[in-house]
Short mmCIF file of C-alpha atoms in Angstrom, two decimals:
data_model
loop_
_atom_site.label_atom_id
_atom_site.label_comp_id
_atom_site.label_asym_id
_atom_site.label_seq_id
_atom_site.Cartn_x
_atom_site.Cartn_y
_atom_site.Cartn_z
CA MET S 1 -0.31 -8.43 -30.12
CA LYS S 2 -2.32 -9.75 -27.18
CA HIS S 3 0.41 -9.24 -24.56
CA LEU S 4 0.94 -5.54 -26.05
CA LEU S 5 -2.74 -4.85 -25.70
CA ILE S 6 -2.68 -6.10 -22.08
CA THR S 7 0.23 -3.90 -21.21
CA ILE S 8 -1.41 -0.80 -22.62
CA ILE S 9 -4.67 -1.45 -20.90
CA PHE S 10 -2.75 -1.86 -17.57
CA ILE S 11 -1.23 1.39 -17.94
CA PHE S 12 -4.60 3.36 -17.33
CA SER S 13 -6.43 1.05 -15.22
CA VAL S 14 -3.91 0.02 -12.62
CA LYS S 15 -5.01 0.27 -9.19
CA ALA S 16 -3.44 3.23 -7.39
CA ALA S 17 -0.95 1.59 -5.04
CA VAL S 18 2.33 2.88 -5.96
CA TYR S 19 3.29 6.04 -8.10
CA ALA S 20 6.54 7.08 -9.83
CA GLN S 21 7.78 10.64 -9.09
CA ALA S 22 10.88 12.67 -9.84
CA SER S 23 13.80 11.08 -7.87
CA PRO S 24 14.96 13.07 -4.86
CA PRO S 25 18.01 11.97 -2.79
CA ARG S 26 18.01 8.12 -2.58
CA ASP S 27 17.47 8.05 1.20
CA TRP S 28 15.66 11.38 1.46
CA HIS S 29 13.35 10.06 3.95
CA MET S 30 16.03 9.57 6.48
CA LEU S 31 17.49 12.90 6.26
CA ASP S 32 16.76 16.15 8.18
CA PHE S 33 15.28 19.36 6.89
CA VAL S 34 17.61 21.87 8.37
CA GLN S 35 20.79 19.74 7.55
CA ASP S 36 19.74 18.40 4.29
CA HIS S 37 16.91 20.57 2.96
CA VAL S 38 14.26 17.92 2.51
CA TYR S 39 11.34 16.77 4.84
CA GLY S 40 12.75 13.55 6.00
CA ILE S 41 12.35 12.35 9.51
CA SER S 42 15.86 13.27 10.83
CA VAL S 43 16.68 9.53 11.72
CA GLU S 44 20.33 9.65 10.54
CA LYS S 45 20.64 12.78 12.79
CA ALA S 46 19.25 10.74 15.70
CA TYR S 47 21.69 7.81 15.15
CA GLN S 48 24.56 10.27 15.06
CA THR S 49 23.61 12.29 18.05
CA LEU S 50 20.94 11.00 20.41
CA LEU S 51 21.61 7.09 19.94
CA LYS S 52 25.22 7.18 19.87
CA ASP S 53 26.72 4.52 22.18
CA LYS S 54 23.28 3.69 23.57
CA HIS S 55 21.93 0.06 23.99
CA SER S 56 18.95 -1.23 22.26
CA THR S 57 16.70 -4.22 22.67
CA PRO S 58 15.22 -6.34 19.67
CA VAL S 59 11.54 -5.56 18.64
CA LEU S 60 9.34 -7.81 16.65
CA VAL S 61 7.62 -6.24 14.06
CA ALA S 62 4.73 -8.03 12.14
CA VAL S 63 4.17 -7.01 8.52
CA ILE S 64 0.79 -8.00 7.20
CA ASP S 65 1.32 -7.87 3.36
CA GLY S 66 1.61 -9.71 0.28
CA GLY S 67 4.95 -11.67 1.19
CA ILE S 68 8.50 -11.15 1.52
CA ASP S 69 11.69 -12.17 -0.57
CA THR S 70 13.27 -14.22 2.37
CA LEU S 71 16.64 -14.58 0.46
CA HIS S 72 17.20 -10.87 0.05
CA GLU S 73 20.66 -9.86 0.98
CA ASP S 74 19.44 -6.84 2.94
CA LEU S 75 16.54 -8.85 4.88
CA ARG S 76 18.05 -12.12 5.70
CA SER S 77 19.62 -11.01 8.90
CA VAL S 78 16.39 -9.29 10.16
CA LEU S 79 14.00 -12.08 9.55
CA TRP S 80 12.08 -13.42 12.53
CA HIS S 81 12.86 -17.18 13.20
CA ASN S 82 10.12 -18.79 15.33
CA PRO S 83 12.32 -20.02 18.16
CA ARG S 84 9.69 -22.74 19.01
CA GLU S 85 9.77 -24.33 15.53
CA LYS S 86 12.47 -26.80 14.44
CA ASN S 87 12.04 -26.44 10.63
CA ASN S 88 11.08 -30.20 10.41
CA GLY S 89 7.56 -29.65 8.84
CA MET S 90 5.78 -30.20 12.03
CA ASP S 91 3.94 -28.00 14.25
CA ASN S 92 6.46 -28.12 16.97
CA ASP S 93 5.08 -25.06 19.01
CA GLY S 94 1.47 -26.41 18.83
CA ASN S 95 -0.02 -23.13 17.80
CA GLY S 96 -2.00 -24.65 14.82
CA TYR S 97 0.25 -23.36 12.14
CA LYS S 98 2.64 -25.99 10.75
CA ALA S 99 6.28 -25.00 10.44
CA ASP S 100 5.61 -21.40 10.51
CA ILE S 101 9.23 -20.39 10.61
CA TYR S 102 9.19 -16.81 9.20
CA GLY S 103 5.39 -16.12 10.03
CA TRP S 104 2.16 -17.29 8.08
CA ASN S 105 0.58 -17.27 4.65
CA PHE S 106 -3.12 -16.95 4.78
CA LEU S 107 -3.40 -16.96 1.14
CA GLY S 108 -1.97 -20.57 0.68
CA ASN S 109 -3.34 -23.88 0.05
CA ARG S 110 -2.94 -26.06 3.21
CA ASN S 111 -1.65 -28.97 1.51
CA ASN S 112 0.61 -27.45 -1.21
CA VAL S 113 2.89 -24.44 -0.38
CA ASN S 114 3.25 -23.59 -4.14
CA THR S 115 -0.34 -23.06 -4.59
CA ASN S 116 -1.37 -19.48 -3.27
CA VAL S 117 -3.51 -16.74 -4.02
CA VAL S 118 -1.75 -14.01 -5.75
CA GLU S 119 -4.46 -11.79 -7.31
CA ASP S 120 -7.99 -11.13 -6.29
CA SER S 121 -10.93 -8.92 -7.31
CA GLU S 122 -12.16 -5.79 -5.62
CA GLU S 123 -14.40 -6.08 -2.63
CA SER S 124 -17.17 -3.72 -4.18
CA GLN S 125 -17.62 -6.34 -6.94
CA ARG S 126 -17.82 -9.30 -4.72
CA ILE S 127 -20.40 -7.59 -2.64
CA TYR S 128 -22.30 -6.14 -5.53
CA PHE S 129 -22.83 -9.55 -7.31
CA GLN S 130 -23.19 -11.55 -4.09
CA TYR S 131 -26.44 -9.64 -3.27
CA LYS S 132 -27.55 -8.38 -6.59
CA ALA S 133 -30.35 -10.88 -7.02
CA ARG S 134 -31.62 -9.94 -3.59
CA PHE S 135 -31.60 -6.21 -3.77
CA GLU S 136 -31.55 -4.98 -7.38
CA ASN S 137 -35.46 -4.88 -7.55
CA ILE S 138 -36.38 -4.06 -4.08
CA SER S 139 -37.13 -0.73 -2.39
CA PRO S 140 -35.15 0.13 0.79
CA SER S 141 -38.42 0.93 2.49
CA ALA S 142 -39.37 -2.64 2.30
CA LEU S 143 -36.56 -3.72 4.17
CA LYS S 144 -37.57 -4.27 7.83
CA THR S 145 -34.77 -5.49 9.82
CA ARG S 146 -31.57 -3.54 10.78
CA HIS S 147 -29.48 -6.14 9.41
CA ASP S 148 -31.06 -6.08 5.85
CA GLN S 149 -30.94 -2.40 5.89
CA ASP S 150 -27.06 -2.54 6.77
CA LEU S 151 -26.86 -5.21 3.83
CA TYR S 152 -28.46 -3.22 1.28
CA GLY S 153 -26.73 -0.05 2.33
CA MET S 154 -23.25 -1.85 1.64
CA TRP S 155 -24.50 -3.30 -1.60
CA SER S 156 -25.65 0.11 -2.71
CA LYS S 157 -22.49 1.53 -1.86
CA SER S 158 -20.62 -1.04 -3.85
CA LYS S 159 -22.76 -0.53 -6.90
CA GLN S 160 -21.90 3.31 -6.61
CA LEU S 161 -18.14 2.41 -6.30
CA ILE S 162 -18.35 0.37 -9.39
CA SER S 163 -20.00 2.90 -11.29
CA ASP S 164 -17.55 5.65 -10.28
CA LYS S 165 -14.58 3.41 -11.19
CA VAL S 166 -16.01 2.72 -14.72
CA THR S 167 -16.44 6.37 -15.19
CA GLU S 168 -13.23 7.31 -13.98
CA ASP S 169 -11.41 4.45 -15.87
CA GLY S 170 -13.11 6.00 -19.06
CA LYS S 171 -11.85 9.58 -18.35
CA LYS S 172 -8.22 8.19 -17.73
CA PHE S 173 -8.33 6.34 -21.04
CA ASP S 174 -9.60 9.42 -22.67
CA ALA S 175 -6.66 11.46 -21.37
CA TRP S 176 -4.46 8.63 -22.00
CA PHE S 177 -5.26 8.29 -25.77
CA LYS S 178 -5.16 12.16 -26.17
CA LYS S 179 -1.48 12.22 -24.36
CA PHE S 180 -0.46 9.49 -26.62
CA GLN S 181 -1.24 11.37 -29.81
CA TYR S 182 0.38 14.61 -28.52
CA TYR S 183 3.65 12.70 -27.53
CA ASN S 184 3.72 10.98 -30.79
CA SER S 185 3.08 13.99 -33.09
CA PHE S 186 6.01 15.84 -31.30
CA LEU S 187 8.55 13.15 -31.65
CA SER S 188 7.72 12.30 -35.16
CA LYS S 189 8.72 15.88 -35.99
CA ASN S 190 11.85 15.84 -33.81
CA LEU S 191 13.01 12.54 -35.11
CA GLY S 192 12.24 13.60 -38.68
CA LYS S 193 10.20 10.74 -39.38
CA GLU S 194 6.55 9.49 -39.50
CA GLU S 195 7.20 6.04 -38.21
CA TYR S 196 9.83 4.99 -35.55
CA THR S 197 10.48 2.03 -33.52
CA ILE S 198 10.32 1.97 -29.81
CA GLY S 199 13.99 0.93 -29.91
CA GLU S 200 14.86 4.18 -32.01
CA LEU S 201 13.24 6.19 -29.40
CA ILE S 202 15.00 4.51 -26.60
CA ASN S 203 18.22 5.40 -28.37
CA TYR S 204 17.08 9.04 -29.24
CA ASP S 205 19.15 11.48 -27.44
CA PRO S 206 16.85 14.87 -27.06
CA ILE S 207 18.45 18.12 -27.44
CA ASN S 208 16.28 20.20 -24.81
CA THR S 209 14.34 19.55 -21.71
CA GLU S 210 10.84 19.45 -23.54
CA ALA S 211 12.01 16.82 -26.12
CA ARG S 212 13.43 14.94 -23.08
CA GLU S 213 9.95 15.10 -21.26
CA MET S 214 8.10 13.94 -24.39
CA LYS S 215 10.48 11.11 -24.90
CA SER S 216 10.12 9.97 -21.22
CA GLY S 217 6.32 10.46 -21.32
CA PHE S 218 5.88 8.51 -24.59
CA LEU S 219 7.90 5.57 -23.03
CA SER S 220 6.24 5.63 -19.75
CA LEU S 221 2.72 5.31 -21.60
CA THR S 222 4.10 2.51 -23.77
CA HIS S 223 6.03 0.73 -21.03
CA GLY S 224 6.68 -2.91 -21.85
CA SER S 225 6.11 -2.91 -25.53
CA PRO S 226 8.79 -4.64 -27.49
CA SER S 227 11.48 -2.49 -28.99
CA LYS S 228 10.66 -3.72 -32.45
CA TYR S 229 7.19 -2.26 -32.42
CA THR S 230 6.65 1.06 -34.35
CA ASN S 231 4.62 4.10 -33.34
CA LYS S 232 2.24 3.36 -35.95
CA GLN S 233 1.61 -0.33 -34.92
CA LEU S 234 0.94 1.03 -31.40
CA TYR S 235 -1.40 3.69 -32.56
CA LEU S 236 -3.49 1.34 -34.51
CA ILE S 237 -3.96 -0.81 -31.24
CA VAL S 238 -4.82 1.80 -29.02
CA ALA S 239 -6.88 3.72 -31.56
CA ARG S 240 -9.14 0.47 -32.30
CA ARG S 241 -9.51 0.36 -28.37
CA TYR S 242 -10.31 4.17 -28.25
CA LYS S 243 -12.89 3.67 -30.95
CA HIS S 244 -14.52 0.90 -29.27
CA TYR S 245 -14.59 2.84 -25.95
CA LEU S 246 -16.25 5.56 -27.89
CA LYS S 247 -18.90 3.54 -29.32
CA SER S 248 -19.63 1.54 -26.26
CA GLY S 249 -18.94 4.06 -23.46
CA PRO S 250 -17.87 3.08 -19.90
CA LYS S 251 -19.26 -0.31 -19.31
CA PHE S 252 -20.52 -1.77 -16.00
CA PRO S 253 -19.41 -5.24 -15.52
CA ASP S 254 -21.97 -7.89 -16.38
CA ASN S 255 -20.63 -10.72 -14.52
CA ALA S 256 -19.38 -11.70 -11.01
CA PRO S 257 -15.72 -11.48 -10.50
CA VAL S 258 -13.50 -14.64 -10.48
CA ASP S 259 -13.46 -16.45 -7.15
CA PHE S 260 -9.69 -16.53 -6.77
CA ARG S 261 -9.72 -17.54 -2.81
CA SER S 262 -12.07 -20.38 -2.26
CA PRO S 263 -10.59 -23.00 -4.64
CA ILE S 264 -7.24 -22.63 -3.31
CA ILE S 265 -7.70 -22.07 0.65
CA LYS S 266 -10.64 -24.28 0.94
CA ASP S 267 -11.84 -22.91 4.26
CA ASP S 268 -15.17 -21.71 5.54
CA GLU S 269 -14.80 -18.07 4.89
CA ASN S 270 -17.92 -17.23 6.84
CA ASN S 271 -16.62 -18.99 9.91
CA LEU S 272 -13.94 -16.99 11.95
CA SER S 273 -13.31 -20.00 14.11
CA ASP S 274 -11.85 -21.91 10.98
CA ARG S 275 -8.67 -19.94 11.34
CA TYR S 276 -5.95 -22.85 10.80
CA TYR S 277 -5.82 -22.50 7.15
CA GLY S 278 -2.92 -21.35 4.73
CA ASN S 279 0.67 -22.70 4.52
CA ASN S 280 4.10 -21.46 5.59
CA ASN S 281 5.33 -20.11 2.30
CA VAL S 282 5.59 -16.17 3.17
CA ARG S 283 7.49 -15.78 -0.03
CA ALA S 284 4.85 -16.85 -2.77
CA GLU S 285 4.51 -14.90 -5.94
CA LYS S 286 4.74 -11.03 -6.40
CA CYS S 287 6.08 -10.27 -3.07
CA ASP S 288 7.75 -6.75 -4.31
CA HIS S 289 5.38 -4.77 -2.19
CA GLY S 290 5.82 -6.48 1.21
CA THR S 291 9.68 -6.73 0.56
CA HIS S 292 9.72 -3.12 -0.06
CA VAL S 293 7.79 -2.22 3.10
CA SER S 294 9.94 -4.46 5.21
CA GLY S 295 13.08 -2.95 3.95
CA ILE S 296 11.97 0.50 4.84
CA ILE S 297 11.34 -0.63 8.36
CA ALA S 298 14.44 -2.82 8.91
CA ALA S 299 16.80 -3.42 6.31
CA ASP S 300 20.36 -4.24 7.80
CA ARG S 301 21.97 -1.30 8.68
CA ASN S 302 25.34 -2.83 9.23
CA ASN S 303 26.08 -4.96 6.34
CA GLY S 304 27.35 -2.54 4.00
CA LEU S 305 24.79 -3.38 1.28
CA GLY S 306 22.01 -1.68 -0.46
CA ILE S 307 20.09 0.43 1.98
CA LYS S 308 19.51 1.11 5.68
CA GLY S 309 16.07 0.45 7.32
CA ILE S 310 14.87 2.99 9.96
CA ALA S 311 15.29 0.75 13.06
CA ASP S 312 18.51 -1.09 13.80
CA ASN S 313 17.20 -3.86 16.15
CA VAL S 314 14.22 -5.49 14.60
CA LYS S 315 12.95 -8.75 13.58
CA ILE S 316 10.42 -8.84 10.56
CA MET S 317 7.50 -11.58 10.95
CA MET S 318 5.75 -11.57 7.53
CA VAL S 319 1.98 -12.53 7.72
CA ARG S 320 0.81 -12.90 4.08
CA ALA S 321 -2.92 -11.88 3.70
CA VAL S 322 -2.95 -9.14 1.21
CA PRO S 323 -3.23 -10.35 -2.68
CA ASP S 324 -2.98 -8.30 -5.63
CA GLY S 325 -6.51 -7.01 -5.34
CA ASP S 326 -8.56 -6.24 -2.35
CA GLU S 327 -8.04 -8.28 0.89
CA HIS S 328 -10.62 -10.47 2.68
CA ASP S 329 -11.64 -9.38 6.04
CA LYS S 330 -11.23 -12.88 7.50
CA ASP S 331 -7.79 -13.14 6.32
CA ILE S 332 -6.91 -9.87 7.89
CA ALA S 333 -8.61 -10.49 11.28
CA CYS S 334 -6.68 -13.79 11.53
CA ALA S 335 -3.28 -12.31 10.53
CA ILE S 336 -3.52 -9.60 13.18
CA ARG S 337 -4.53 -12.24 15.83
CA TYR S 338 -1.79 -14.47 14.51
CA ALA S 339 0.89 -11.54 14.78
CA VAL S 340 -0.21 -10.74 18.49
CA ASP S 341 -0.20 -14.41 19.54
CA ASN S 342 3.35 -15.00 18.32
CA GLY S 343 4.82 -11.89 19.98
CA ALA S 344 4.55 -9.06 17.45
CA GLN S 345 5.01 -5.83 19.20
CA ILE S 346 4.02 -3.57 16.35
CA ILE S 347 2.03 -4.32 13.29
CA ASN S 348 2.37 -2.45 9.68
CA MET S 349 -0.76 -2.65 7.76
CA SER S 350 -0.03 -1.14 4.28
CA PHE S 351 -3.45 -1.90 2.48
CA GLY S 352 -6.98 -0.73 2.48
CA LYS S 353 -10.27 -0.85 0.84
CA SER S 354 -13.48 0.98 0.58
CA ILE S 355 -15.92 -1.70 1.68
CA SER S 356 -15.73 -4.09 4.73
CA PRO S 357 -18.37 -6.84 4.95
CA GLY S 358 -16.41 -8.32 7.94
CA ARG S 359 -15.60 -5.01 9.58
CA GLN S 360 -16.53 -6.27 12.81
CA TRP S 361 -14.00 -9.29 12.81
CA VAL S 362 -11.23 -6.99 11.98
CA GLU S 363 -12.24 -4.48 14.54
CA ASP S 364 -12.38 -7.22 17.22
CA ALA S 365 -8.88 -8.28 16.26
CA ILE S 366 -7.59 -4.66 16.72
CA ARG S 367 -9.25 -4.70 20.11
CA TYR S 368 -7.23 -7.75 20.90
CA ALA S 369 -4.24 -6.08 19.96
CA GLU S 370 -5.05 -3.12 22.05
CA LYS S 371 -5.67 -5.34 24.97
CA LYS S 372 -2.11 -7.06 24.20
CA ASN S 373 -0.20 -3.82 24.06
CA VAL S 374 0.54 -4.12 20.36
CA LEU S 375 0.61 -0.87 18.31
CA ILE S 376 -0.96 -0.76 14.69
CA VAL S 377 0.39 1.37 11.88
CA LYS S 378 -1.88 1.66 8.88
CA ALA S 379 -1.82 3.37 5.61
CA ALA S 380 -4.35 6.04 4.88
CA GLY S 381 -4.86 4.99 1.49
CA ASN S 382 -3.95 6.48 -2.19
CA ASP S 383 -7.33 7.93 -3.19
CA GLY S 384 -6.68 11.46 -2.79
CA ILE S 385 -9.87 11.86 -0.74
CA ASN S 386 -10.93 12.98 2.66
CA ILE S 387 -11.23 9.80 4.71
CA ASP S 388 -13.34 11.72 7.45
CA SER S 389 -15.99 11.66 4.94
CA LEU S 390 -15.39 8.36 3.00
CA ALA S 391 -13.94 5.69 5.35
CA VAL S 392 -11.07 3.41 4.13
CA PHE S 393 -11.06 0.09 5.76
CA PRO S 394 -9.59 -1.08 8.21
CA THR S 395 -10.05 1.95 10.38
CA ALA S 396 -9.55 2.94 13.79
CA ALA S 397 -13.08 4.06 14.28
CA TYR S 398 -15.25 1.50 16.05
CA LEU S 399 -18.63 0.57 14.94
CA ASP S 400 -20.45 0.92 18.21
CA GLY S 401 -19.76 4.76 19.14
CA PRO S 402 -17.39 7.54 18.84
CA ARG S 403 -14.36 5.81 20.43
CA LYS S 404 -11.52 4.95 18.38
CA ALA S 405 -8.82 2.37 18.82
CA ALA S 406 -6.04 3.92 21.12
CA ASN S 407 -3.42 1.73 19.37
CA VAL S 408 -4.08 2.41 15.78
CA ILE S 409 -1.98 5.01 14.20
CA THR S 410 -3.14 6.25 10.41
CA VAL S 411 -0.54 7.62 7.98
CA GLY S 412 -0.72 9.98 5.02
CA ALA S 413 2.07 10.38 2.61
CA SER S 414 4.26 13.41 2.14
CA SER S 415 7.03 14.08 -0.49
CA ALA S 416 10.68 15.38 -0.32
CA SER S 417 10.21 18.95 -1.40
CA PHE S 418 7.96 21.93 -0.41
CA ASN S 419 8.10 23.38 -4.21
CA ASP S 420 4.79 24.49 -5.57
CA ASN S 421 3.39 23.80 -2.17
CA LYS S 422 3.22 19.96 -3.03
CA LEU S 423 4.63 18.70 0.44
CA ILE S 424 1.53 16.49 0.63
CA ALA S 425 1.81 13.69 -2.08
CA PRO S 426 -1.19 14.11 -4.72
CA PHE S 427 -2.54 10.86 -4.27
CA SER S 428 -2.62 10.59 -0.48
CA ASN S 429 -5.82 10.45 1.59
CA TYR S 430 -6.38 12.87 4.23
CA GLY S 431 -8.50 13.76 7.16
CA LYS S 432 -8.46 16.04 10.13
CA ALA S 433 -9.91 13.60 12.40
CA ASN S 434 -8.88 10.30 10.76
CA VAL S 435 -5.38 10.71 9.83
CA ASP S 436 -2.94 11.23 12.58
CA VAL S 437 0.36 12.18 10.82
CA PHE S 438 2.12 12.40 7.44
CA ALA S 439 5.30 10.64 6.76
CA PRO S 440 7.58 10.28 3.59
CA GLY S 441 5.74 8.47 0.96
CA VAL S 442 7.25 9.71 -2.45
CA ASN S 443 10.09 7.85 -4.24
CA ILE S 444 11.03 5.71 -1.23
CA TYR S 445 14.23 3.31 -2.16
CA SER S 446 13.76 0.03 -0.82
CA THR S 447 14.35 -3.80 -1.16
CA VAL S 448 12.26 -5.69 -3.50
CA GLU S 449 11.99 -9.27 -4.90
CA GLY S 450 15.27 -10.64 -6.48
CA GLY S 451 17.74 -11.34 -3.64
CA ASN S 452 19.71 -8.14 -4.35
CA THR S 453 17.39 -5.83 -6.21
CA TYR S 454 16.10 -2.32 -4.89
CA LYS S 455 13.84 0.31 -6.29
CA ALA S 456 11.90 3.49 -5.57
CA MET S 457 8.06 3.16 -4.92
CA SER S 458 5.51 5.86 -3.79
CA GLY S 459 2.31 5.40 -1.78
CA THR S 460 0.92 5.60 1.78
CA SER S 461 1.96 2.13 1.66
CA MET S 462 5.57 3.51 1.94
CA ALA S 463 4.79 6.31 4.43
CA CYS S 464 3.10 3.52 6.64
CA PRO S 465 6.42 1.50 7.30
CA VAL S 466 8.57 4.84 7.59
CA VAL S 467 6.18 5.35 10.97
CA THR S 468 6.26 1.69 11.79
CA GLY S 469 10.22 1.85 11.75
CA LEU S 470 9.98 5.06 14.00
CA ALA S 471 7.90 3.23 16.34
CA ALA S 472 10.12 0.32 16.43
CA LEU S 473 13.04 2.49 17.05
CA LEU S 474 11.26 4.15 20.00
CA LYS S 475 10.32 0.59 21.67
CA SER S 476 13.73 -0.63 20.80
CA TYR S 477 15.63 2.18 23.01
CA TYR S 478 12.75 2.62 25.35
CA PRO S 479 11.25 -0.78 25.80
CA LYS S 480 9.02 0.12 28.79
CA LEU S 481 6.97 2.47 26.46
CA SER S 482 3.36 1.07 25.86
CA ALA S 483 1.76 1.07 22.46
CA VAL S 484 -0.38 4.09 23.40
CA GLN S 485 2.72 6.18 24.86
CA ILE S 486 4.60 5.48 21.61
CA LYS S 487 1.57 6.62 19.41
CA LYS S 488 1.29 9.80 21.53
CA ILE S 489 4.95 10.40 21.31
CA ILE S 490 5.15 10.21 17.56
CA GLU S 491 2.06 12.49 17.39
CA ALA S 492 3.53 15.11 19.87
CA SER S 493 6.98 15.34 18.05
CA VAL S 494 5.78 15.94 14.54
CA PHE S 495 7.49 18.47 12.52
CA LYS S 496 4.81 21.36 12.30
CA ILE S 497 4.21 22.70 8.81
CA ASP S 498 3.03 26.21 9.40
CA GLN S 499 2.96 27.16 5.52
CA PRO S 500 -0.25 26.35 3.33
CA VAL S 501 -0.07 23.12 1.45
CA MET S 502 -2.02 21.83 -1.45
CA LYS S 503 -4.92 19.64 -0.57
CA PRO S 504 -4.69 16.52 -2.63
CA GLY S 505 -6.92 16.33 -5.63
CA THR S 506 -7.34 20.01 -5.86
CA ASP S 507 -5.65 23.40 -6.39
CA GLU S 508 -6.71 24.53 -2.99
CA GLU S 509 -4.02 25.58 -0.50
CA VAL S 510 -5.09 24.90 3.07
CA PRO S 511 -3.24 24.71 6.47
CA MET S 512 -1.74 21.07 7.00
CA SER S 513 -3.75 20.95 10.29
CA ASP S 514 -6.85 20.68 8.03
CA LEU S 515 -5.46 17.44 6.52
CA ALA S 516 -4.18 15.65 9.69
CA LYS S 517 -4.69 15.58 13.46
CA THR S 518 -1.35 16.66 14.09
CA GLY S 519 -0.75 18.92 11.31
CA GLY S 520 2.94 17.76 10.79
CA ILE S 521 5.46 15.12 9.68
CA VAL S 522 6.88 12.45 11.98
CA ASN S 523 10.31 13.18 13.14
CA ALA S 524 12.66 10.61 14.67
CA TYR S 525 14.95 13.16 16.39
CA ASN S 526 12.11 14.92 18.17
CA ALA S 527 10.34 11.79 18.95
CA LEU S 528 13.54 10.37 20.63
CA LEU S 529 13.96 13.64 22.71
CA LEU S 530 10.40 13.49 24.02
CA ALA S 531 10.80 9.72 24.92
CA GLN S 532 14.03 10.46 26.69
CA ARG S 533 12.23 13.13 28.93
CA LEU S 534 9.46 10.49 29.56
CA LYS S 535 11.41 7.45 30.37
#
């Protein structure tokens, strides 16, 4: 029963990172609107025409993420192998990171490659409990220094974020339970029995579309439940939980979150100079996300297996710094610098959070990348919010003024179809000033952990590597282009959307130019045409 309860709770409380949608063509994000009638990025069209018989040069792309399956059939040939390391367990290249063959793991124990941070808490909870004793009974007017005022502001924002999440989780649970009741009632009538097992439901062949939707909906709500469990057993479990929720209401956490990081990494997290920590295990556990992102960018296009990545001459450097939870700013700052120092020309960052206590460290690392001509592509986030008003970190905006990092491109997610004006993914963040472009991010089919395994995922985490792949393609065929030039080409060559689109999280139709600076979806064919004229 314990496993079943955890499964059910997970369904409504999981952090919004990936979303299941109705399946378009498997490789829709590679296709062309005119030829294929989906809003892909026209990259296959570009290969068949503009790039035919053209020479490319290798490009090194760093993926800062949660790890990669180094044994995957579609990725083995595109993994970066540090040319200065001999795979003998030593730090042959003297960069401070011992045996960093495929990249580096900033979430690992330095003495044991099998001991790694896999999950972590949310930054808002970490900040709230860190400063709770200091600020919970104090008036903001009593704070005299700018430093204390800034800390209080961050603590107060963390408190509000937790409160909002608790309330939202309660609403989700309420809606989830009502949907459970509705599906169950419908299916009981259609099956002609009050009690049925999950196994019986799986084998049930619905006679019409509505029944198929009810079956699919109920199975998605109870995903992972053993086939022998009955609908009545499940109902008793969730009804007990729902009764408790109604009695106690949404509950603000009483205790500080578990410290997952410190006991494993054993660094001084408050000292950025202490940066030679971690281990070389870039695979670790739960590496689906990073493997999926990497496949979108660079899965082997010539091996006849699985899928084709967007870029055809890329090596992937994995820098593991993103756990299942909120990343720590020190790890991200170190990861960016590691990627730059070891030759990455483009960095993919499919992660983000609402609070950034080490924002300056990350900002300095982004400036460092800019100085070294490295392009950073980052996901806009999956909260369905306007990030012009509510920032998601890391951000291209600098703390010390209106200037933004010229080497950062921020990506929202679009879908395959224009039906019902839902071209923009309903979960995608947006912002006329702080989202640069949209790219396919719904049901993107790519590599996942398992050696020869693939599946579709959705999120701005998937839209981000679509743009990274395009950037790598431009750099590969036009190697003299700078990071800033590539960004400008991608922005100037978007497929403009003139019809109104639905603003995420609302029923409001708006011009797409209200949701992103360029008002369009990235397009490889257009970008390569523009790059050819500028070379």
